[in-house]
XYZ file of C-alpha atoms in Angstrom:
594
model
C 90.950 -7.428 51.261
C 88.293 -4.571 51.871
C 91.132 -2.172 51.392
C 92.433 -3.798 48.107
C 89.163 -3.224 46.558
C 88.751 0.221 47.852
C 92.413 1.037 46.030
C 91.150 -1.098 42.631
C 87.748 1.413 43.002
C 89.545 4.259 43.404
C 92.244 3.491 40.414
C 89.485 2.577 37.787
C 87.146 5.769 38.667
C 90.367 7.840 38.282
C 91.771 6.343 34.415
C 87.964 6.645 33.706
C 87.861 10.486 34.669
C 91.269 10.757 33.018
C 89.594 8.836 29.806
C 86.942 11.404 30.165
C 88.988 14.512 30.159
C 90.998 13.549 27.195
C 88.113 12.597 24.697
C 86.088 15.308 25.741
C 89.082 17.726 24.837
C 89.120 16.444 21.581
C 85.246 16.874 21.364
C 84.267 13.655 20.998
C 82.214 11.897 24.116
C 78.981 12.265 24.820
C 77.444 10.711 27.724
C 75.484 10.624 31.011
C 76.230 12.865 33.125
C 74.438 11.503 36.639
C 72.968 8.430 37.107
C 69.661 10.493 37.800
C 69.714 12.593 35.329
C 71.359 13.413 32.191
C 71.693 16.604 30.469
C 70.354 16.188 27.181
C 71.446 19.769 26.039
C 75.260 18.965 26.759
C 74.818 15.304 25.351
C 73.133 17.475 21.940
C 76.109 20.120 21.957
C 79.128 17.688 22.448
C 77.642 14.753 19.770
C 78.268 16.005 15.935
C 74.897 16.176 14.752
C 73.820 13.846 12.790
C 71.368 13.329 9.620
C 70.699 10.003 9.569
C 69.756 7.247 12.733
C 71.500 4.949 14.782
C 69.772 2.063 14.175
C 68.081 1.668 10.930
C 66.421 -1.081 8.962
C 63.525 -3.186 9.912
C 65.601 -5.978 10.405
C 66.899 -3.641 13.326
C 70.809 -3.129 11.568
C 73.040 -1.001 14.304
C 75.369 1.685 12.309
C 78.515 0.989 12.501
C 81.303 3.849 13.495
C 78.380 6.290 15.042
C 78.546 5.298 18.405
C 80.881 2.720 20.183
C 80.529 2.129 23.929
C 83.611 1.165 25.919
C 83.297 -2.073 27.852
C 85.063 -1.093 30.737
C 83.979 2.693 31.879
C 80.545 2.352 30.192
C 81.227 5.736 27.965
C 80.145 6.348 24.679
C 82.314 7.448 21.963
C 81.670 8.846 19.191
C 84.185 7.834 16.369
C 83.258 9.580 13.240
C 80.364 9.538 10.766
C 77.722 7.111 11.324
C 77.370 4.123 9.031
C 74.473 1.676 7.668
C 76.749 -1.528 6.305
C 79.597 0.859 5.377
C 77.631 3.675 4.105
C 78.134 7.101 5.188
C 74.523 7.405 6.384
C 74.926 11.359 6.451
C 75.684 10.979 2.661
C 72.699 11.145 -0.287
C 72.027 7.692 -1.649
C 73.415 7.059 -5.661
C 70.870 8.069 -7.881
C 68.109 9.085 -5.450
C 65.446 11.340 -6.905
C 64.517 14.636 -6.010
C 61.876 14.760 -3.314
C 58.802 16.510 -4.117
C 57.448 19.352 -2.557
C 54.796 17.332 -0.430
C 57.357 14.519 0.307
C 59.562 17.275 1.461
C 57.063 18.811 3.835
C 55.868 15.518 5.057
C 59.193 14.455 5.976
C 59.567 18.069 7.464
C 57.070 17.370 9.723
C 58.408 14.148 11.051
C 61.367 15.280 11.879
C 59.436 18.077 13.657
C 57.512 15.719 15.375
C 60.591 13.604 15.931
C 62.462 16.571 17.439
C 59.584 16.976 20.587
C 58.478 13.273 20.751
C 61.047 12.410 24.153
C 61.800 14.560 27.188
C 65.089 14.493 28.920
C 65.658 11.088 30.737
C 65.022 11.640 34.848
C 65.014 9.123 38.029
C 60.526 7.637 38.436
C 61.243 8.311 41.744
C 63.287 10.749 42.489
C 63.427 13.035 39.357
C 64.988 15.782 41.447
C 67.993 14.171 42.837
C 71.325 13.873 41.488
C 73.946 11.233 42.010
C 77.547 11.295 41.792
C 78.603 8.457 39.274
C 82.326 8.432 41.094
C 80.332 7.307 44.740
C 81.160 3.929 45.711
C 78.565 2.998 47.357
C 76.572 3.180 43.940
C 78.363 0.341 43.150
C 77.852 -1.811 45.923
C 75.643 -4.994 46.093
C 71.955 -4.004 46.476
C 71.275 -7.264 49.028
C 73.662 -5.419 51.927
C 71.351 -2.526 51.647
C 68.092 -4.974 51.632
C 69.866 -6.952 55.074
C 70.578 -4.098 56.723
C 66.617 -2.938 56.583
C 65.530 -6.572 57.723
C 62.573 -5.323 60.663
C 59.884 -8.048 60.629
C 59.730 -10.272 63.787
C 61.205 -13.631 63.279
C 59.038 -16.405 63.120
C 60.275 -19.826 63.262
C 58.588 -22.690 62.472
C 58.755 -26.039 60.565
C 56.947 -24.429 57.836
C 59.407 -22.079 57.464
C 62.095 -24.472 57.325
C 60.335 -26.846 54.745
C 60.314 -23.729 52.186
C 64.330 -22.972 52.757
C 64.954 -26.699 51.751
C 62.413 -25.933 48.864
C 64.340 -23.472 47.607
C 67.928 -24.708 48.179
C 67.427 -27.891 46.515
C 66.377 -25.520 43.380
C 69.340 -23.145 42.646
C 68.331 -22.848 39.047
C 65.179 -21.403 40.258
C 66.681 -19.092 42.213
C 68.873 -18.047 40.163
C 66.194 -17.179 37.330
C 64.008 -14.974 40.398
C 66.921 -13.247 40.925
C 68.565 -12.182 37.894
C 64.974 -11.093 36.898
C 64.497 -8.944 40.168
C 67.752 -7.222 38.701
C 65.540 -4.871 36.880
C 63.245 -3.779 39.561
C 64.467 -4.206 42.984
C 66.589 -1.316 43.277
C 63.403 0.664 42.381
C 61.070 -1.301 45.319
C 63.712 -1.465 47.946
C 64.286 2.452 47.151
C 60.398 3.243 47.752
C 60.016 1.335 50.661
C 62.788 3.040 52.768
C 61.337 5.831 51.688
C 58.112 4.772 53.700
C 60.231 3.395 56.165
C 58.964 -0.016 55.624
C 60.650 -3.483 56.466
C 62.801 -4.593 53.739
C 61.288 -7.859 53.658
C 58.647 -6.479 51.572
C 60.737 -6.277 48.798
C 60.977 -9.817 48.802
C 57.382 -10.450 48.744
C 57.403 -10.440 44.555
C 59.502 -13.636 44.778
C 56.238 -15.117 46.441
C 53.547 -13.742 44.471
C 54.942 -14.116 40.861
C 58.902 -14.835 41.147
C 59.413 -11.086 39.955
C 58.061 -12.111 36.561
C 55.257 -8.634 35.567
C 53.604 -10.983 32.724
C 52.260 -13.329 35.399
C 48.722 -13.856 35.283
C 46.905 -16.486 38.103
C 44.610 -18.334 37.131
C 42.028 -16.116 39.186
C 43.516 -13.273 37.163
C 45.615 -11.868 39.448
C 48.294 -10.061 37.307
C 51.809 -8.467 37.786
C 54.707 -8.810 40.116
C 52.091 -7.845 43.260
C 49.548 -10.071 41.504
C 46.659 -7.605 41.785
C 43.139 -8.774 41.285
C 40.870 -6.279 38.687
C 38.717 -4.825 41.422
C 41.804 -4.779 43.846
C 43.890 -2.876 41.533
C 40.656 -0.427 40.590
C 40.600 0.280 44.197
C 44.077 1.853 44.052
C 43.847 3.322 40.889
C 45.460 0.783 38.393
C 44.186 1.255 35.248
C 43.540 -1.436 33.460
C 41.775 -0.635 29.295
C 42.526 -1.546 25.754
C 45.846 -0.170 25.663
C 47.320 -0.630 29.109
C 47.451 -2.490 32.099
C 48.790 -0.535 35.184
C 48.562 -3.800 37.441
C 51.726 -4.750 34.869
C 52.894 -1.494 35.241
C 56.530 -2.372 37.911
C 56.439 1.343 39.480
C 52.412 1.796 39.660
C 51.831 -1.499 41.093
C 54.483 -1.244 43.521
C 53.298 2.635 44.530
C 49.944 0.481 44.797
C 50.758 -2.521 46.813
C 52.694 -0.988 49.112
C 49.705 1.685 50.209
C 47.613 -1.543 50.420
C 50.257 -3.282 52.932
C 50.339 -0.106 55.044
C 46.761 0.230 55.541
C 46.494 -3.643 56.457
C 49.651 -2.852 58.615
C 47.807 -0.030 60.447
C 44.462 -1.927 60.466
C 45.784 -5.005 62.057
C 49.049 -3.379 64.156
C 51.139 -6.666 62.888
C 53.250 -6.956 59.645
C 52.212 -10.866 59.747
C 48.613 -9.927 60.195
C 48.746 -7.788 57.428
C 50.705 -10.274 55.125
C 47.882 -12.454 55.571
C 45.280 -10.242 54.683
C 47.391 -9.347 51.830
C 47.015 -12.634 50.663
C 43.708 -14.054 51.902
C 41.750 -10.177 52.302
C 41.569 -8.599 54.925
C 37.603 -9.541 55.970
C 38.514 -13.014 56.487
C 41.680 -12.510 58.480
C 39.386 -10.597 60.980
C 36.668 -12.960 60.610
C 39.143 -15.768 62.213
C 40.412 -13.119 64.576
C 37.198 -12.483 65.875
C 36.571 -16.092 65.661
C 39.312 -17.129 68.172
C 38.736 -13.978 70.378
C 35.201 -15.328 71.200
C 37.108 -18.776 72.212
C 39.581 -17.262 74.475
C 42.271 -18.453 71.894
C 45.415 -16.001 70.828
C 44.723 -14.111 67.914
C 48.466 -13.871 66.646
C 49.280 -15.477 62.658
C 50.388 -18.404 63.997
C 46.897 -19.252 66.062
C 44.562 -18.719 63.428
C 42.850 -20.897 61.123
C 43.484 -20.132 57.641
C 43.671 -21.991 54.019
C 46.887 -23.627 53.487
C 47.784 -21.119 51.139
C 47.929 -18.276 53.456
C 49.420 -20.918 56.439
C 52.472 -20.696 54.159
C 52.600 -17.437 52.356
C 54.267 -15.481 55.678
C 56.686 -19.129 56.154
C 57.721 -18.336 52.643
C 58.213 -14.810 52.984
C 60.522 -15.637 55.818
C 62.646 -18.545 53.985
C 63.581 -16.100 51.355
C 64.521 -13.502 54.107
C 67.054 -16.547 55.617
C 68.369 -17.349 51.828
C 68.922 -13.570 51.065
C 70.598 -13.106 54.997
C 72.936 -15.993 54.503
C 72.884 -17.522 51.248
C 76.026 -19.354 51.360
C 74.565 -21.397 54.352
C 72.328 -22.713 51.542
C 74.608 -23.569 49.083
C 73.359 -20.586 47.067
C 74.375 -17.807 45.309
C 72.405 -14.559 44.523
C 73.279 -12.611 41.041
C 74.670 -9.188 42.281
C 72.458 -6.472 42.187
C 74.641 -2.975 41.801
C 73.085 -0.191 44.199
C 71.671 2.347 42.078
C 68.658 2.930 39.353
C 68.117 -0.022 36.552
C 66.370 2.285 34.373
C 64.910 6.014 34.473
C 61.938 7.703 33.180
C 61.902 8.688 29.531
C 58.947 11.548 28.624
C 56.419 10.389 25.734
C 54.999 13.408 24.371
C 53.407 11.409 20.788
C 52.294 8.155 19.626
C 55.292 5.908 19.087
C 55.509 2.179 17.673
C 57.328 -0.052 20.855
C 59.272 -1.401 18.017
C 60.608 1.662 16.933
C 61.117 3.056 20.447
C 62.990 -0.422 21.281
C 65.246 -0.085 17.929
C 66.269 3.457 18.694
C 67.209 2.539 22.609
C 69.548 0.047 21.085
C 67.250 -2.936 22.940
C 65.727 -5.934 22.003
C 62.132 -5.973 22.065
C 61.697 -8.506 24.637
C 63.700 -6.159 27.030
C 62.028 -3.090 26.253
C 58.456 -5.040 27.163
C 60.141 -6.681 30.316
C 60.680 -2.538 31.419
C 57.523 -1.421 30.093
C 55.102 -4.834 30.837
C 51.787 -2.690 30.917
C 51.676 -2.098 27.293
C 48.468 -3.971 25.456
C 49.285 -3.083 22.238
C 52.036 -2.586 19.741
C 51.653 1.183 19.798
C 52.661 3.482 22.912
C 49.836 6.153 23.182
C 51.492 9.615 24.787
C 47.932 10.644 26.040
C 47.675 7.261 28.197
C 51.556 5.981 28.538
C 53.457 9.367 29.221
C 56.875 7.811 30.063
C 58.437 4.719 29.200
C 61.129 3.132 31.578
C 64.922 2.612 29.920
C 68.086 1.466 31.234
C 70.225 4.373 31.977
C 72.826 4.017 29.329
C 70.018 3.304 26.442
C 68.071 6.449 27.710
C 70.456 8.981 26.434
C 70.947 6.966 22.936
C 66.706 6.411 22.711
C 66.446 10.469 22.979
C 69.167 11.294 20.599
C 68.167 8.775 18.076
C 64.223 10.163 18.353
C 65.413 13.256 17.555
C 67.225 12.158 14.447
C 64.739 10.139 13.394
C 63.503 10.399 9.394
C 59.790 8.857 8.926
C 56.680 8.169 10.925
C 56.805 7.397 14.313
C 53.902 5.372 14.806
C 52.250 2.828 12.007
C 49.124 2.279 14.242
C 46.505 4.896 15.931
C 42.639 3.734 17.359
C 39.568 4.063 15.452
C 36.066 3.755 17.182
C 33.340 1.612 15.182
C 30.696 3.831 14.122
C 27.960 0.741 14.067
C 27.833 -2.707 14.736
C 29.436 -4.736 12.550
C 31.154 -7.854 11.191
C 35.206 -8.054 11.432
C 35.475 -8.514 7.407
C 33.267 -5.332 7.167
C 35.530 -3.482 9.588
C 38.766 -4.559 7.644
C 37.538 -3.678 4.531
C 36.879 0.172 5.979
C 40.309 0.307 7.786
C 42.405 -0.954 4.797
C 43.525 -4.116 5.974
C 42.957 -7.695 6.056
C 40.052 -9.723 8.061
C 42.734 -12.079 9.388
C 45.058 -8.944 10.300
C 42.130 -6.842 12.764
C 41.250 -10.333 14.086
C 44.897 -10.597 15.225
C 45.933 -7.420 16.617
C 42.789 -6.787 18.296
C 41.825 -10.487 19.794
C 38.459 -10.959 18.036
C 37.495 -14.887 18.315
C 35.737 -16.317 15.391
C 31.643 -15.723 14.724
C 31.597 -12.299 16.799
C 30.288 -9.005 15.941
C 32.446 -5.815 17.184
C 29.793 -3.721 18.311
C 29.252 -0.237 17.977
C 31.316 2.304 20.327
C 34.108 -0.547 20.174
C 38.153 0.849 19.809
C 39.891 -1.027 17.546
C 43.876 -0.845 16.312
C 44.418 0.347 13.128
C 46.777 1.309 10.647
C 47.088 5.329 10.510
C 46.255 6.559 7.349
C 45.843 10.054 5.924
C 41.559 9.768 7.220
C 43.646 8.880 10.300
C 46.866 10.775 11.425
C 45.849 12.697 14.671
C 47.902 11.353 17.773
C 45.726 9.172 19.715
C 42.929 11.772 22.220
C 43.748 11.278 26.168
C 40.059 10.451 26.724
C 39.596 7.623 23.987
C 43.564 6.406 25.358
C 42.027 6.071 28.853
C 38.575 4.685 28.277
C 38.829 2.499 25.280
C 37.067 -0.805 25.203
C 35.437 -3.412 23.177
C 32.507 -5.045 23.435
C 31.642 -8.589 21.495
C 28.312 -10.038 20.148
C 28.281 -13.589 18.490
C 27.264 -13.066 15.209
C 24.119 -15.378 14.504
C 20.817 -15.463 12.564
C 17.447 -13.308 13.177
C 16.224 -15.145 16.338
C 12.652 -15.861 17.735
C 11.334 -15.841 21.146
C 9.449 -19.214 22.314
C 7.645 -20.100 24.832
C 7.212 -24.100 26.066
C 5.696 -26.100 29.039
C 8.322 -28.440 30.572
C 7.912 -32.060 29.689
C 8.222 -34.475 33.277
C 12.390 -34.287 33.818
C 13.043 -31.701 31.287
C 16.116 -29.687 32.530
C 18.383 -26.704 30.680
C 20.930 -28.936 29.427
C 17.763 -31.181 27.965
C 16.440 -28.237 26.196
C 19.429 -27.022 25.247
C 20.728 -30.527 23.281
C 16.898 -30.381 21.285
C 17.333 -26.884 20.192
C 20.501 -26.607 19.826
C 22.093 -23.826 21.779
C 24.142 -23.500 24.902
C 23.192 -24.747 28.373
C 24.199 -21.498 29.538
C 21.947 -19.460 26.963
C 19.116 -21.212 27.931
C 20.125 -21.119 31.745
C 19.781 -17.203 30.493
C 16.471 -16.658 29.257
C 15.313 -18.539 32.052
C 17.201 -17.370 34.910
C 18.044 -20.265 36.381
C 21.316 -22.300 36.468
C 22.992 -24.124 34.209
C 22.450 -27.065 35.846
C 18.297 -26.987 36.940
C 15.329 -29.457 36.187
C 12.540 -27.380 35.231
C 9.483 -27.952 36.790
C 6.671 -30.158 34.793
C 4.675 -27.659 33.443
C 6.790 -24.914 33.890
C 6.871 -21.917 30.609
C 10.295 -22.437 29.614
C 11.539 -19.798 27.114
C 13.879 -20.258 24.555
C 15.059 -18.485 20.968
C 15.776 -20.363 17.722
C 16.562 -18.675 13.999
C 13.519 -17.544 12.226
C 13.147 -18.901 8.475
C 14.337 -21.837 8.403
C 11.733 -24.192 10.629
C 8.538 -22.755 12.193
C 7.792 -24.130 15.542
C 5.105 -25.936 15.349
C 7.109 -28.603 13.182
C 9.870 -28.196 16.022
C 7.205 -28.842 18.471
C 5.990 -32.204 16.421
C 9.337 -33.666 15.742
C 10.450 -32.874 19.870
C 6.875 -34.653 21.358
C 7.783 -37.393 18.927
C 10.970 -38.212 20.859
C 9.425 -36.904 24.042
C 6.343 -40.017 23.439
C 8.922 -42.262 22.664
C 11.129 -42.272 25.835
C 7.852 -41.786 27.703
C 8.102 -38.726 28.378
C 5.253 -35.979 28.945
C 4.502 -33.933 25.660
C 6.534 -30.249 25.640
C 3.544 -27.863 24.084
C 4.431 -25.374 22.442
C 2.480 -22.287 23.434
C 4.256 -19.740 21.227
C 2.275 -17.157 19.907
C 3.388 -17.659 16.073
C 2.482 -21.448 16.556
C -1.174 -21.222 17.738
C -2.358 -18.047 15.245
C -2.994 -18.446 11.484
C -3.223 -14.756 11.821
C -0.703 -13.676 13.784
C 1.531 -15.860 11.720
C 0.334 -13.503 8.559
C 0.622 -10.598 10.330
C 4.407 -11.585 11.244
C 4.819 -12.480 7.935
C 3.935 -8.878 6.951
C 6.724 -7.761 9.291
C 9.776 -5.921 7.573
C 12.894 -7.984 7.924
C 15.161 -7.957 10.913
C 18.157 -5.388 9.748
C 21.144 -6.527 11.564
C 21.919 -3.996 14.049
C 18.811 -4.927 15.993
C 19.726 -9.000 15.323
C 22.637 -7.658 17.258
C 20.400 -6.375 20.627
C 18.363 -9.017 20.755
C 21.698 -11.808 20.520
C 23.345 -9.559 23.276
C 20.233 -9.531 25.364
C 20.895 -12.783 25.780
């Protein structure tokens, strides 16, 4: 059988040379030439050039005749002219006008910047390495080479054979992990051989987020390592406005697997270290010491631990036992071919995702699931210098770019100068209240304070790519947006607590819980000064003080007294009266102080 499919190998990568040979005689292939690396100066030289795109449209229309891929040896041939619908796309339109002088220049200059906006396509990893496309073993299943690197200990328990029925008794589930590792695991399983690292730790994603990037825990734990915010600071994930490196499938791996080899050399015990991966690393020494002192073993299996981290190792090991043997489970695994999903495609300016998706020939979805820490709808070549394609759509996405008529990016950052309402901010930017609030995730009755980044639409004020220092420290700070405030001062009634005051004045528990420094959930002390604000001009507090005893006398409670200044001085309450207004900007500091 083995020697059957060696033959059938060795037959189709020989027609498929042949196929080659021919078309390129007659000039007309263009295509990868490594699965490494491609040579975007032959794949330029052997493709007629063309004037107009590959994709066009915003409904996201692929020319037809351009480009045509053959299903079986994966080349693509170019067949003639490209057409939009039928159209010669190289050809003027009927009846189109002259372009004037500054139309002409603009669109000079995007095609200028359209022309240097990609680099040539190259392995994350390995950008240096070549591969030849005719070795077999490229095409061979990616779980032999996982087996084959197997080096944990084996731990058996009953826990660990709970979690194989688990998982047997779901195929569908499986199936779904798997066919989503497809992207990725070549990539992991490549970096940690490089380390010389267990295998197994490839499999660890199916644990933490079932090799799903968008995953976010409930703690806030995000990507397929499910890094925590300060976790992922510690190993240099960013994480701003406009990116999200814990996301990110080659940073967080690069990350997560120098955090498992420091636990690894901390502990001397991949289980150990598993279990600090999961529960932190001060508590699995804390219960190490903790049995030490008791004479008791210190191994994973003798320590007491949260049930979580009793089963995350068991877990680890089930899906080791379904990947060794999956057909003793009634299971099959979607093949995984051994070589790179996707390589590494140089961003040098701001580009739309949508645009960069259209031109790779991908649906958006896909281009996200390669490229998960993107925030926004913009890629920023200052703090994003690469996005991830698959191999085939690499050479197309770079080719396309550098055909491309028009803008490349609809969106750039501006920084609020002050502090300010959303509306007010629209009307500035161009656009609609309702449009900032959506693309920049601003709740209802907030302020966007000054210093702030928001997403815009470029504009002539606004053209300039995007600076590396506003890419890679961009944030946005929130204020609600409410009235002039005044600062009170009370004495606690008998049983008064925060979420007493808070119900007669009408704010939050927590704001009160604020001012006071207490928790939400305290009794203040009878007699205690209890501070809280409420909106100047429309009450004064001495009438708040009347109508609040009243109910205070009639449950029997003891009187709160005001002691605010404005409420016991005639004159102080003319000189405040004399005060200039409030102007907004300091409404805004004294709501944030809170």
């Amino acid at each position: 059988m083995k020697t059957t499919r060696s033959l059938r190998r060795t037959f189709t990568l020989s027609t498929t040379a042949l196929g080659c040979l021919i078309l390129t005689a007659c000039g007309s292939v263009y295509g990868p030439q490594s699965r490494m690396q491609l040579d975007m100066d032959k794949l330029l030289q052997t493709s007629p050039p063309a004037s107009g795109n590959a994709l066009a449209g915003n409904e996201g229309k692929f020319l037809r005749g351009a480009v045509k891929q053959d299903p079986t040896s994966g080349l693509r041939v170019d067949i003639g002219a490209a057409t939009i619908n039928g159209t010669d796309a190289s050809a003027p339109a009927l009846n189109e006008p002259a372009a004037k002088p500054a139309e002409a220049a603009s669109a000079a200059t995007d095609e200028q910047d359209a022309k240097e906006a990609a680099g040539a396509p190259t392995d994350p990893l390995r950008p240096e390495a070549t591969v030849d496309l005719s070795d077999i073993t490229a095409n061979q299943d990616l779980w032999g080479r996982v087996r084959q690197g197997f080096g944990l200990p084996a731990l058996e328990s009953q826990l660990v054979l709970d979690h194989e029925r688990w998982y047997a008794s779901r195929p569908d589930y499986v199936q779904r992990m798997t066919e989503r590792a497809s992207r990725y695991l070549f990539h992991v399983v490549d970096e940690i051989q490089r380390r010389q690292m267990p295998t197994e730790l490839a499999l660890l994603p199916f644990i933490e987020s079932a090799f799903n990037p968008q995953a976010m825990s409930s703690a806030r734990a995000s990507g397929i390592w499910q890094f925590m915010p300060a976790t992922g600071k510690d190993f240099e994930l960013k994480q701003n406005l406009f990116r999200d490196d814990r996301r990110d499938v080659l940073a967080s791996t690069r990350a997560a697997l120098d955090y498992l080899q420091r636990l690894n050399k901390q502990f001397g015990d991949w289980h150990l270290a598993l279990a600090a991966y999961n529960w932190g690393e001060g508590n699995v020494q804390k219960a190490i010491n903790r049995n030490a002192r008791q004479g008791l073993p210190t191994d994973y299996a003798s320590l007491n631990m949260p049930p979580e981290t009793r089963n995350y190792v068991p877990k680890l090991h089930a899906i080791k036992n379904i990947v060794a043997h999956p057909e003793a489970y009634n299971l099959t695994l979607t093949p995984i071919e051994n070589h790179p999903y996707f390589v590494s495609v140089p961003i040098q300016r701001d580009l739309d995702a949508t645009l960069a998706a259209r031109l790779a020939g991908l649906p958006l979805d896909e281009f996200k699931a390669l490229n998960p820490s993107l925030n926004k709808p913009v890629i920023l070549a200052a703090g994003t210098p690469q996005v991830l394609l698959p191999y085939d759509n690499a050479g197309l996405f770079v080719h396309n770019l550098s055909n491309h008529k028009g803008p490349l990016a609809s969106w750039t950052a501006w920084v609020v100068p002050r502090t300010m309402r959303p509306g007010d901010a629209a009307r500035q930017v161009g656009m609609s209240e309702g449009s900032l609030r959506d693309i920049n995730h601003i709740p209802p009755k907030m302020l966007v304070k000054a210093g702030s980044t928001l997403l815009v639409p470029r504009s002539v004020q606004r053209e300039q790519d995007v600076s590396e220092a506003l890419a890679d420290n961009a944030m946005m700070a929130l204020a609600p947006d409410l009235p002039p405030m005044r600062r009170m001062s009370l004495k606690a009634g008998k049983r008064d607590t925060v979420a007493g005051i808070a119900r007669r004045y009408r704010v939050s528990p927590q704001q009160v819980a604020q001012w006071n420094r207490v928790s939400a959930s305290a009794t203040f002390q009878r007699g205690q000064t209890v501070v809280v604000y409420v909106p100047t001009g429309k009450t004064n507090a001495r009438r708040v003080a009347t109508v609040r005893n009243n109910v205070a006398n009639a449950k029997g409670r003891a009187p709160t007294r005001v002691v605010a200044s404005a409420a016991r001085s005639p004159a102080r309450n003319s000189a405040a009266k004399a005060r200039p207004s409030v102007n907004r900007n300091a409404r805004v500091r004294v709501a944030s102080a809170r």
